[in-house]
């Protein structure tokens, strides 16, 4: 009964497109302060050029609800992916945009027995976020240099952004107070550290997409696990501990030929999932 209900939910509230099973089903997660409707262009392109693909355009935590605590969102996304995965034993593709890509990754890591074959991270702050342009979209009166005062507090951790705000000059406070990003990146060891890594290495393909003209994800290299050091110099992911120590399995995936890094210039953050040429160039090659 539960699975039948889940199919109905997929068809009605998550905009499922049914048809043949020539392509793997795709689950799409929207970004912050938006909802499933914001991903409509991408859904239409998939429907037109990959006819028959089942698409779950998830509408959980839309609008202001997307600012709720990161773990609360991950718990529901995890259960959702688990139910969709059970419907499709052949495997599924998960695409998460912006904050949705970070939440999707955490959900996948929380499912060490998942059947996600490909995870596409579309301009997502996988190594964290630190920048005024992003901040002012949500908290117009906050400055990046002082935002730690809010985010690294009990109150700040109730917001999704607080969970992945990564101040490169306040790393002691980040590791002390942040309850989300340091855990899923295994910067802080927990009883879940091993399973978080297992969830990642279970993937057949990890696709990380971003570019230098994004203007929202800061630094833009965070979309590829690169990040600022304490001097505000960007360190490529291959020189950061998350790769060199293989703390969440990125190096394992890279050595197995399962890690794909896509750098696409001249694409603004709001265009990754709306511009047809971008969709076809950076997303479609991995929807197989």
PDB file of C-alpha atoms in Angstrom:
ATOM      1  CA  UNK A   1       0.000   0.000   0.000  1.00  0.00           C
ATOM      2  CA  UNK A   2       2.829   2.374   0.873  1.00  0.00           C
ATOM      3  CA  UNK A   3       4.540   1.846  -2.476  1.00  0.00           C
ATOM      4  CA  UNK A   4       1.305   2.414  -4.361  1.00  0.00           C
ATOM      5  CA  UNK A   5       0.823   5.655  -2.449  1.00  0.00           C
ATOM      6  CA  UNK A   6       4.385   6.662  -3.284  1.00  0.00           C
ATOM      7  CA  UNK A   7       3.702   6.144  -6.981  1.00  0.00           C
ATOM      8  CA  UNK A   8       0.634   8.377  -6.669  1.00  0.00           C
ATOM      9  CA  UNK A   9       2.660  11.033  -4.877  1.00  0.00           C
ATOM     10  CA  UNK A  10       5.283  10.897  -7.621  1.00  0.00           C
ATOM     11  CA  UNK A  11       2.648  11.268 -10.305  1.00  0.00           C
ATOM     12  CA  UNK A  12       0.705  14.098  -8.695  1.00  0.00           C
ATOM     13  CA  UNK A  13       2.909  16.156  -6.387  1.00  0.00           C
ATOM     14  CA  UNK A  14       6.321  15.451  -7.786  1.00  0.00           C
ATOM     15  CA  UNK A  15       5.499  15.816 -11.472  1.00  0.00           C
ATOM     16  CA  UNK A  16       6.436  12.306 -12.551  1.00  0.00           C
ATOM     17  CA  UNK A  17       6.659  11.701 -16.277  1.00  0.00           C
ATOM     18  CA  UNK A  18       5.890   8.101 -17.094  1.00  0.00           C
ATOM     19  CA  UNK A  19       6.751   6.049 -20.109  1.00  0.00           C
ATOM     20  CA  UNK A  20       9.282   3.494 -21.220  1.00  0.00           C
ATOM     21  CA  UNK A  21      12.273   2.569 -19.106  1.00  0.00           C
ATOM     22  CA  UNK A  22      14.922   3.235 -21.751  1.00  0.00           C
ATOM     23  CA  UNK A  23      16.495   5.830 -19.453  1.00  0.00           C
ATOM     24  CA  UNK A  24      16.988   5.593 -15.727  1.00  0.00           C
ATOM     25  CA  UNK A  25      14.492   7.521 -13.608  1.00  0.00           C
ATOM     26  CA  UNK A  26      15.685  10.976 -12.539  1.00  0.00           C
ATOM     27  CA  UNK A  27      15.033  12.630  -9.190  1.00  0.00           C
ATOM     28  CA  UNK A  28      15.453  16.424  -9.186  1.00  0.00           C
ATOM     29  CA  UNK A  29      15.900  18.587  -6.098  1.00  0.00           C
ATOM     30  CA  UNK A  30      15.416  22.343  -6.334  1.00  0.00           C
ATOM     31  CA  UNK A  31      17.544  25.050  -4.747  1.00  0.00           C
ATOM     32  CA  UNK A  32      17.019  27.473  -1.893  1.00  0.00           C
ATOM     33  CA  UNK A  33      14.011  29.818  -1.795  1.00  0.00           C
ATOM     34  CA  UNK A  34      12.377  28.055  -4.722  1.00  0.00           C
ATOM     35  CA  UNK A  35      10.396  24.923  -5.461  1.00  0.00           C
ATOM     36  CA  UNK A  36       9.703  22.239  -8.017  1.00  0.00           C
ATOM     37  CA  UNK A  37       8.301  24.832 -10.427  1.00  0.00           C
ATOM     38  CA  UNK A  38      11.766  26.415 -10.733  1.00  0.00           C
ATOM     39  CA  UNK A  39      13.063  23.192 -12.302  1.00  0.00           C
ATOM     40  CA  UNK A  40      10.291  23.052 -14.932  1.00  0.00           C
ATOM     41  CA  UNK A  41      12.581  23.986 -17.828  1.00  0.00           C
ATOM     42  CA  UNK A  42      14.886  21.098 -17.059  1.00  0.00           C
ATOM     43  CA  UNK A  43      11.968  18.700 -16.724  1.00  0.00           C
ATOM     44  CA  UNK A  44      10.599  19.812 -20.106  1.00  0.00           C
ATOM     45  CA  UNK A  45      13.964  19.284 -21.799  1.00  0.00           C
ATOM     46  CA  UNK A  46      14.259  15.780 -20.372  1.00  0.00           C
ATOM     47  CA  UNK A  47      10.712  14.972 -21.449  1.00  0.00           C
ATOM     48  CA  UNK A  48      11.334  16.205 -24.980  1.00  0.00           C
ATOM     49  CA  UNK A  49      14.783  14.763 -25.657  1.00  0.00           C
ATOM     50  CA  UNK A  50      14.697  11.668 -23.432  1.00  0.00           C
ATOM     51  CA  UNK A  51      11.086  10.598 -24.005  1.00  0.00           C
ATOM     52  CA  UNK A  52       9.775   8.057 -21.558  1.00  0.00           C
ATOM     53  CA  UNK A  53      12.061   9.066 -18.716  1.00  0.00           C
ATOM     54  CA  UNK A  54      10.357   8.971 -15.331  1.00  0.00           C
ATOM     55  CA  UNK A  55      11.132  12.259 -13.605  1.00  0.00           C
ATOM     56  CA  UNK A  56      10.450  12.983  -9.941  1.00  0.00           C
ATOM     57  CA  UNK A  57      10.578  16.760  -9.578  1.00  0.00           C
ATOM     58  CA  UNK A  58      10.533  16.897  -5.813  1.00  0.00           C
ATOM     59  CA  UNK A  59       8.580  19.703  -4.176  1.00  0.00           C
ATOM     60  CA  UNK A  60       9.668  19.215  -0.581  1.00  0.00           C
ATOM     61  CA  UNK A  61      10.713  22.298   1.421  1.00  0.00           C
ATOM     62  CA  UNK A  62       9.696  24.902  -1.111  1.00  0.00           C
ATOM     63  CA  UNK A  63      10.108  28.644  -0.671  1.00  0.00           C
ATOM     64  CA  UNK A  64      10.931  29.821   2.825  1.00  0.00           C
ATOM     65  CA  UNK A  65      10.703  26.237   4.098  1.00  0.00           C
ATOM     66  CA  UNK A  66      14.014  25.656   2.302  1.00  0.00           C
ATOM     67  CA  UNK A  67      15.668  27.610   5.132  1.00  0.00           C
ATOM     68  CA  UNK A  68      14.707  24.987   7.687  1.00  0.00           C
ATOM     69  CA  UNK A  69      17.430  23.047   9.467  1.00  0.00           C
ATOM     70  CA  UNK A  70      19.564  21.079   7.011  1.00  0.00           C
ATOM     71  CA  UNK A  71      19.278  17.756   8.821  1.00  0.00           C
ATOM     72  CA  UNK A  72      15.492  18.043   9.013  1.00  0.00           C
ATOM     73  CA  UNK A  73      15.412  18.453   5.247  1.00  0.00           C
ATOM     74  CA  UNK A  74      17.929  15.660   4.682  1.00  0.00           C
ATOM     75  CA  UNK A  75      15.868  13.237   6.760  1.00  0.00           C
ATOM     76  CA  UNK A  76      12.856  13.721   4.497  1.00  0.00           C
ATOM     77  CA  UNK A  77      14.870  13.742   1.277  1.00  0.00           C
ATOM     78  CA  UNK A  78      16.615  10.532   2.390  1.00  0.00           C
ATOM     79  CA  UNK A  79      13.279   8.792   2.998  1.00  0.00           C
ATOM     80  CA  UNK A  80      12.002  10.083  -0.333  1.00  0.00           C
ATOM     81  CA  UNK A  81      15.028   8.789  -2.255  1.00  0.00           C
ATOM     82  CA  UNK A  82      14.761   5.480  -0.460  1.00  0.00           C
ATOM     83  CA  UNK A  83      11.124   5.052  -1.479  1.00  0.00           C
ATOM     84  CA  UNK A  84      11.755   6.091  -5.077  1.00  0.00           C
ATOM     85  CA  UNK A  85      14.743   3.765  -5.219  1.00  0.00           C
ATOM     86  CA  UNK A  86      12.601   0.827  -4.098  1.00  0.00           C
ATOM     87  CA  UNK A  87      10.278   1.493  -7.023  1.00  0.00           C
ATOM     88  CA  UNK A  88      13.190   1.293  -9.453  1.00  0.00           C
ATOM     89  CA  UNK A  89      15.570  -1.555  -8.623  1.00  0.00           C
ATOM     90  CA  UNK A  90      17.427  -0.872 -11.885  1.00  0.00           C
ATOM     91  CA  UNK A  91      18.780   2.256 -10.242  1.00  0.00           C
ATOM     92  CA  UNK A  92      18.068   5.971 -10.320  1.00  0.00           C
ATOM     93  CA  UNK A  93      19.821   9.238 -11.134  1.00  0.00           C
ATOM     94  CA  UNK A  94      19.712  12.082  -8.618  1.00  0.00           C
ATOM     95  CA  UNK A  95      20.295  15.687  -9.664  1.00  0.00           C
ATOM     96  CA  UNK A  96      20.486  18.373  -6.996  1.00  0.00           C
ATOM     97  CA  UNK A  97      20.760  22.053  -7.800  1.00  0.00           C
ATOM     98  CA  UNK A  98      22.427  24.605  -5.522  1.00  0.00           C
ATOM     99  CA  UNK A  99      21.472  23.869  -1.900  1.00  0.00           C
ATOM    100  CA  UNK A 100      19.465  20.928  -3.201  1.00  0.00           C
ATOM    101  CA  UNK A 101      22.681  19.291  -4.384  1.00  0.00           C
ATOM    102  CA  UNK A 102      24.192  19.506  -0.924  1.00  0.00           C
ATOM    103  CA  UNK A 103      21.071  18.094   0.734  1.00  0.00           C
ATOM    104  CA  UNK A 104      20.856  15.337  -1.895  1.00  0.00           C
ATOM    105  CA  UNK A 105      24.465  14.376  -1.300  1.00  0.00           C
ATOM    106  CA  UNK A 106      23.895  14.140   2.462  1.00  0.00           C
ATOM    107  CA  UNK A 107      20.784  12.040   1.860  1.00  0.00           C
ATOM    108  CA  UNK A 108      22.739   9.660  -0.384  1.00  0.00           C
ATOM    109  CA  UNK A 109      25.488   9.401   2.224  1.00  0.00           C
ATOM    110  CA  UNK A 110      22.837   8.546   4.801  1.00  0.00           C
ATOM    111  CA  UNK A 111      21.722   5.581   2.675  1.00  0.00           C
ATOM    112  CA  UNK A 112      24.713   3.223   2.505  1.00  0.00           C
ATOM    113  CA  UNK A 113      22.561   0.649   0.651  1.00  0.00           C
ATOM    114  CA  UNK A 114      21.047   3.112  -1.861  1.00  0.00           C
ATOM    115  CA  UNK A 115      20.674   2.341  -5.548  1.00  0.00           C
ATOM    116  CA  UNK A 116      21.578   5.801  -6.855  1.00  0.00           C
ATOM    117  CA  UNK A 117      23.750   5.102  -9.867  1.00  0.00           C
ATOM    118  CA  UNK A 118      24.625   8.680 -10.812  1.00  0.00           C
ATOM    119  CA  UNK A 119      24.602  11.775  -8.637  1.00  0.00           C
ATOM    120  CA  UNK A 120      24.774  15.115 -10.442  1.00  0.00           C
ATOM    121  CA  UNK A 121      25.725  18.069  -8.265  1.00  0.00           C
ATOM    122  CA  UNK A 122      24.654  21.167 -10.201  1.00  0.00           C
ATOM    123  CA  UNK A 123      26.389  24.288  -8.898  1.00  0.00           C
ATOM    124  CA  UNK A 124      26.147  23.221  -5.264  1.00  0.00           C
ATOM    125  CA  UNK A 125      28.248  24.497  -2.344  1.00  0.00           C
ATOM    126  CA  UNK A 126      29.732  21.087  -1.558  1.00  0.00           C
ATOM    127  CA  UNK A 127      32.668  22.555   0.377  1.00  0.00           C
ATOM    128  CA  UNK A 128      30.577  25.302   1.939  1.00  0.00           C
ATOM    129  CA  UNK A 129      29.619  28.873   1.221  1.00  0.00           C
ATOM    130  CA  UNK A 130      31.225  32.200   2.106  1.00  0.00           C
ATOM    131  CA  UNK A 131      30.184  35.201   0.094  1.00  0.00           C
ATOM    132  CA  UNK A 132      28.143  38.369   0.217  1.00  0.00           C
ATOM    133  CA  UNK A 133      26.355  37.863  -3.108  1.00  0.00           C
ATOM    134  CA  UNK A 134      24.778  34.637  -1.874  1.00  0.00           C
ATOM    135  CA  UNK A 135      24.197  35.933   1.625  1.00  0.00           C
ATOM    136  CA  UNK A 136      22.295  39.007   0.505  1.00  0.00           C
ATOM    137  CA  UNK A 137      19.821  36.892  -1.428  1.00  0.00           C
ATOM    138  CA  UNK A 138      18.544  35.599   1.890  1.00  0.00           C
ATOM    139  CA  UNK A 139      19.825  37.855   4.671  1.00  0.00           C
ATOM    140  CA  UNK A 140      20.218  41.323   3.093  1.00  0.00           C
ATOM    141  CA  UNK A 141      21.472  42.964   6.283  1.00  0.00           C
ATOM    142  CA  UNK A 142      24.231  40.469   7.028  1.00  0.00           C
ATOM    143  CA  UNK A 143      27.871  40.895   6.024  1.00  0.00           C
ATOM    144  CA  UNK A 144      30.002  37.861   5.241  1.00  0.00           C
ATOM    145  CA  UNK A 145      32.713  38.832   7.729  1.00  0.00           C
ATOM    146  CA  UNK A 146      30.279  38.982  10.644  1.00  0.00           C
ATOM    147  CA  UNK A 147      27.766  36.330   9.573  1.00  0.00           C
ATOM    148  CA  UNK A 148      29.555  33.800  11.784  1.00  0.00           C
ATOM    149  CA  UNK A 149      28.044  35.566  14.785  1.00  0.00           C
ATOM    150  CA  UNK A 150      24.622  34.369  13.661  1.00  0.00           C
ATOM    151  CA  UNK A 151      25.398  31.092  11.949  1.00  0.00           C
ATOM    152  CA  UNK A 152      27.786  29.727  14.555  1.00  0.00           C
ATOM    153  CA  UNK A 153      25.178  29.760  17.276  1.00  0.00           C
ATOM    154  CA  UNK A 154      22.332  27.547  18.384  1.00  0.00           C
ATOM    155  CA  UNK A 155      19.859  29.822  16.617  1.00  0.00           C
ATOM    156  CA  UNK A 156      21.917  29.992  13.416  1.00  0.00           C
ATOM    157  CA  UNK A 157      22.139  26.234  13.185  1.00  0.00           C
ATOM    158  CA  UNK A 158      18.372  26.091  12.871  1.00  0.00           C
ATOM    159  CA  UNK A 159      18.800  27.513   9.363  1.00  0.00           C
ATOM    160  CA  UNK A 160      19.977  25.455   6.420  1.00  0.00           C
ATOM    161  CA  UNK A 161      22.541  28.107   5.456  1.00  0.00           C
ATOM    162  CA  UNK A 162      24.040  28.051   8.934  1.00  0.00           C
ATOM    163  CA  UNK A 163      24.698  24.354   8.434  1.00  0.00           C
ATOM    164  CA  UNK A 164      27.049  24.929   5.516  1.00  0.00           C
ATOM    165  CA  UNK A 165      28.343  28.450   6.160  1.00  0.00           C
ATOM    166  CA  UNK A 166      32.091  27.859   6.131  1.00  0.00           C
ATOM    167  CA  UNK A 167      34.035  30.904   7.312  1.00  0.00           C
ATOM    168  CA  UNK A 168      37.652  30.258   6.277  1.00  0.00           C
ATOM    169  CA  UNK A 169      38.952  32.592   8.994  1.00  0.00           C
ATOM    170  CA  UNK A 170      36.780  31.140  11.768  1.00  0.00           C
ATOM    171  CA  UNK A 171      37.519  27.451  11.336  1.00  0.00           C
ATOM    172  CA  UNK A 172      37.601  26.836  15.061  1.00  0.00           C
ATOM    173  CA  UNK A 173      34.039  28.114  15.398  1.00  0.00           C
ATOM    174  CA  UNK A 174      32.938  26.319  12.243  1.00  0.00           C
ATOM    175  CA  UNK A 175      34.101  22.982  13.609  1.00  0.00           C
ATOM    176  CA  UNK A 176      32.728  23.721  17.061  1.00  0.00           C
ATOM    177  CA  UNK A 177      29.252  24.913  16.141  1.00  0.00           C
ATOM    178  CA  UNK A 178      28.366  23.675  12.661  1.00  0.00           C
ATOM    179  CA  UNK A 179      26.160  20.608  12.917  1.00  0.00           C
ATOM    180  CA  UNK A 180      25.947  19.709   9.238  1.00  0.00           C
ATOM    181  CA  UNK A 181      28.763  20.274   6.728  1.00  0.00           C
ATOM    182  CA  UNK A 182      31.696  19.164   8.934  1.00  0.00           C
ATOM    183  CA  UNK A 183      29.799  15.931   9.600  1.00  0.00           C
ATOM    184  CA  UNK A 184      28.919  14.974   6.025  1.00  0.00           C
ATOM    185  CA  UNK A 185      32.449  15.945   4.913  1.00  0.00           C
ATOM    186  CA  UNK A 186      33.871  13.829   7.743  1.00  0.00           C
ATOM    187  CA  UNK A 187      35.825  16.777   9.086  1.00  0.00           C
ATOM    188  CA  UNK A 188      34.395  15.792  12.454  1.00  0.00           C
ATOM    189  CA  UNK A 189      34.388  12.060  13.074  1.00  0.00           C
ATOM    190  CA  UNK A 190      31.119  10.522  14.230  1.00  0.00           C
ATOM    191  CA  UNK A 191      29.554   7.087  14.458  1.00  0.00           C
ATOM    192  CA  UNK A 192      28.232   7.729  10.933  1.00  0.00           C
ATOM    193  CA  UNK A 193      31.568   8.601   9.323  1.00  0.00           C
ATOM    194  CA  UNK A 194      32.107   5.160   7.812  1.00  0.00           C
ATOM    195  CA  UNK A 195      28.580   4.893   6.410  1.00  0.00           C
ATOM    196  CA  UNK A 196      28.806   8.431   5.012  1.00  0.00           C
ATOM    197  CA  UNK A 197      31.828   7.321   2.993  1.00  0.00           C
ATOM    198  CA  UNK A 198      30.175   4.055   1.973  1.00  0.00           C
ATOM    199  CA  UNK A 199      27.222   5.972   0.579  1.00  0.00           C
ATOM    200  CA  UNK A 200      29.527   7.950  -1.689  1.00  0.00           C
ATOM    201  CA  UNK A 201      31.717   5.129  -2.980  1.00  0.00           C
ATOM    202  CA  UNK A 202      28.599   3.140  -3.846  1.00  0.00           C
ATOM    203  CA  UNK A 203      27.933   5.588  -6.688  1.00  0.00           C
ATOM    204  CA  UNK A 204      28.746   4.546 -10.239  1.00  0.00           C
ATOM    205  CA  UNK A 205      29.241   8.158 -11.223  1.00  0.00           C
ATOM    206  CA  UNK A 206      29.678  11.447  -9.369  1.00  0.00           C
ATOM    207  CA  UNK A 207      29.279  14.501 -11.607  1.00  0.00           C
ATOM    208  CA  UNK A 208      30.305  17.883 -10.166  1.00  0.00           C
ATOM    209  CA  UNK A 209      29.230  20.888 -12.256  1.00  0.00           C
ATOM    210  CA  UNK A 210      30.158  24.531 -11.728  1.00  0.00           C
ATOM    211  CA  UNK A 211      31.866  27.507 -13.310  1.00  0.00           C
ATOM    212  CA  UNK A 212      33.745  30.769 -12.723  1.00  0.00           C
ATOM    213  CA  UNK A 213      30.869  33.072 -13.688  1.00  0.00           C
ATOM    214  CA  UNK A 214      28.336  31.557 -11.299  1.00  0.00           C
ATOM    215  CA  UNK A 215      28.314  34.725  -9.115  1.00  0.00           C
ATOM    216  CA  UNK A 216      26.443  33.039  -6.260  1.00  0.00           C
ATOM    217  CA  UNK A 217      28.369  29.978  -5.065  1.00  0.00           C
ATOM    218  CA  UNK A 218      31.426  31.439  -3.341  1.00  0.00           C
ATOM    219  CA  UNK A 219      34.033  30.397  -4.062  1.00  0.00           C
ATOM    220  CA  UNK A 220      32.673  28.871  -7.240  1.00  0.00           C
ATOM    221  CA  UNK A 221      35.198  26.045  -6.816  1.00  0.00           C
ATOM    222  CA  UNK A 222      33.130  24.849  -3.856  1.00  0.00           C
ATOM    223  CA  UNK A 223      30.965  23.170  -6.481  1.00  0.00           C
ATOM    224  CA  UNK A 224      33.986  20.876  -6.995  1.00  0.00           C
ATOM    225  CA  UNK A 225      34.997  20.648  -3.294  1.00  0.00           C
ATOM    226  CA  UNK A 226      37.608  23.396  -3.682  1.00  0.00           C
ATOM    227  CA  UNK A 227      37.648  26.113  -1.025  1.00  0.00           C
ATOM    228  CA  UNK A 228      39.349  29.100   0.572  1.00  0.00           C
ATOM    229  CA  UNK A 229      42.234  28.668   2.979  1.00  0.00           C
ATOM    230  CA  UNK A 230      42.726  31.051   5.914  1.00  0.00           C
ATOM    231  CA  UNK A 231      44.421  33.538   3.569  1.00  0.00           C
ATOM    232  CA  UNK A 232      41.399  33.535   1.244  1.00  0.00           C
ATOM    233  CA  UNK A 233      43.304  31.706  -1.491  1.00  0.00           C
ATOM    234  CA  UNK A 234      41.260  29.003  -3.199  1.00  0.00           C
ATOM    235  CA  UNK A 235      42.735  25.528  -2.768  1.00  0.00           C
ATOM    236  CA  UNK A 236      41.743  22.993  -5.470  1.00  0.00           C
ATOM    237  CA  UNK A 237      39.954  19.947  -4.145  1.00  0.00           C
ATOM    238  CA  UNK A 238      42.832  17.631  -5.081  1.00  0.00           C
ATOM    239  CA  UNK A 239      45.038  19.473  -2.557  1.00  0.00           C
ATOM    240  CA  UNK A 240      42.478  19.531   0.238  1.00  0.00           C
ATOM    241  CA  UNK A 241      42.239  16.867   2.969  1.00  0.00           C
ATOM    242  CA  UNK A 242      38.777  15.823   1.818  1.00  0.00           C
ATOM    243  CA  UNK A 243      40.530  14.376  -1.258  1.00  0.00           C
ATOM    244  CA  UNK A 244      44.057  13.586  -0.059  1.00  0.00           C
ATOM    245  CA  UNK A 245      42.781  11.650   2.969  1.00  0.00           C
ATOM    246  CA  UNK A 246      39.842  10.244   0.978  1.00  0.00           C
ATOM    247  CA  UNK A 247      37.618  11.087   3.915  1.00  0.00           C
ATOM    248  CA  UNK A 248      34.331  10.664   2.021  1.00  0.00           C
ATOM    249  CA  UNK A 249      35.505   8.564  -0.903  1.00  0.00           C
ATOM    250  CA  UNK A 250      36.094  11.224  -3.554  1.00  0.00           C
ATOM    251  CA  UNK A 251      39.604   9.942  -4.213  1.00  0.00           C
ATOM    252  CA  UNK A 252      38.326   6.388  -4.441  1.00  0.00           C
ATOM    253  CA  UNK A 253      35.788   7.487  -7.056  1.00  0.00           C
ATOM    254  CA  UNK A 254      38.440   9.455  -8.954  1.00  0.00           C
ATOM    255  CA  UNK A 255      40.840   6.528  -9.066  1.00  0.00           C
ATOM    256  CA  UNK A 256      38.039   4.270 -10.323  1.00  0.00           C
ATOM    257  CA  UNK A 257      37.191   6.712 -13.113  1.00  0.00           C
ATOM    258  CA  UNK A 258      33.831   7.525 -11.538  1.00  0.00           C
ATOM    259  CA  UNK A 259      34.418  11.211 -10.736  1.00  0.00           C
ATOM    260  CA  UNK A 260      33.576  13.757 -13.425  1.00  0.00           C
ATOM    261  CA  UNK A 261      34.419  17.443 -12.955  1.00  0.00           C
ATOM    262  CA  UNK A 262      32.638  19.840 -15.304  1.00  0.00           C
ATOM    263  CA  UNK A 263      33.809  23.466 -15.522  1.00  0.00           C
ATOM    264  CA  UNK A 264      31.587  25.643 -17.679  1.00  0.00           C
ATOM    265  CA  UNK A 265      32.321  29.403 -17.980  1.00  0.00           C
ATOM    266  CA  UNK A 266      29.810  32.161 -18.785  1.00  0.00           C
ATOM    267  CA  UNK A 267      26.926  30.588 -16.892  1.00  0.00           C
ATOM    268  CA  UNK A 268      25.201  32.478 -14.071  1.00  0.00           C
ATOM    269  CA  UNK A 269      23.893  30.520 -11.109  1.00  0.00           C
ATOM    270  CA  UNK A 270      20.274  30.943 -12.184  1.00  0.00           C
ATOM    271  CA  UNK A 271      20.978  29.634 -15.693  1.00  0.00           C
ATOM    272  CA  UNK A 272      22.368  26.149 -14.996  1.00  0.00           C
ATOM    273  CA  UNK A 273      18.891  24.585 -15.024  1.00  0.00           C
ATOM    274  CA  UNK A 274      17.102  27.050 -17.310  1.00  0.00           C
ATOM    275  CA  UNK A 275      19.331  27.657 -20.342  1.00  0.00           C
ATOM    276  CA  UNK A 276      18.694  24.991 -22.963  1.00  0.00           C
ATOM    277  CA  UNK A 277      22.245  24.996 -24.350  1.00  0.00           C
ATOM    278  CA  UNK A 278      23.708  24.597 -20.865  1.00  0.00           C
ATOM    279  CA  UNK A 279      21.316  21.793 -19.966  1.00  0.00           C
ATOM    280  CA  UNK A 280      22.243  19.875 -23.102  1.00  0.00           C
ATOM    281  CA  UNK A 281      25.976  20.426 -22.706  1.00  0.00           C
ATOM    282  CA  UNK A 282      26.556  19.758 -19.003  1.00  0.00           C
ATOM    283  CA  UNK A 283      23.607  17.642 -17.832  1.00  0.00           C
ATOM    284  CA  UNK A 284      22.321  15.474 -20.683  1.00  0.00           C
ATOM    285  CA  UNK A 285      25.555  13.503 -21.207  1.00  0.00           C
ATOM    286  CA  UNK A 286      25.074  11.992 -17.744  1.00  0.00           C
ATOM    287  CA  UNK A 287      21.397  11.073 -17.900  1.00  0.00           C
ATOM    288  CA  UNK A 288      22.010   7.548 -19.128  1.00  0.00           C
TER     289      UNK A 288
END
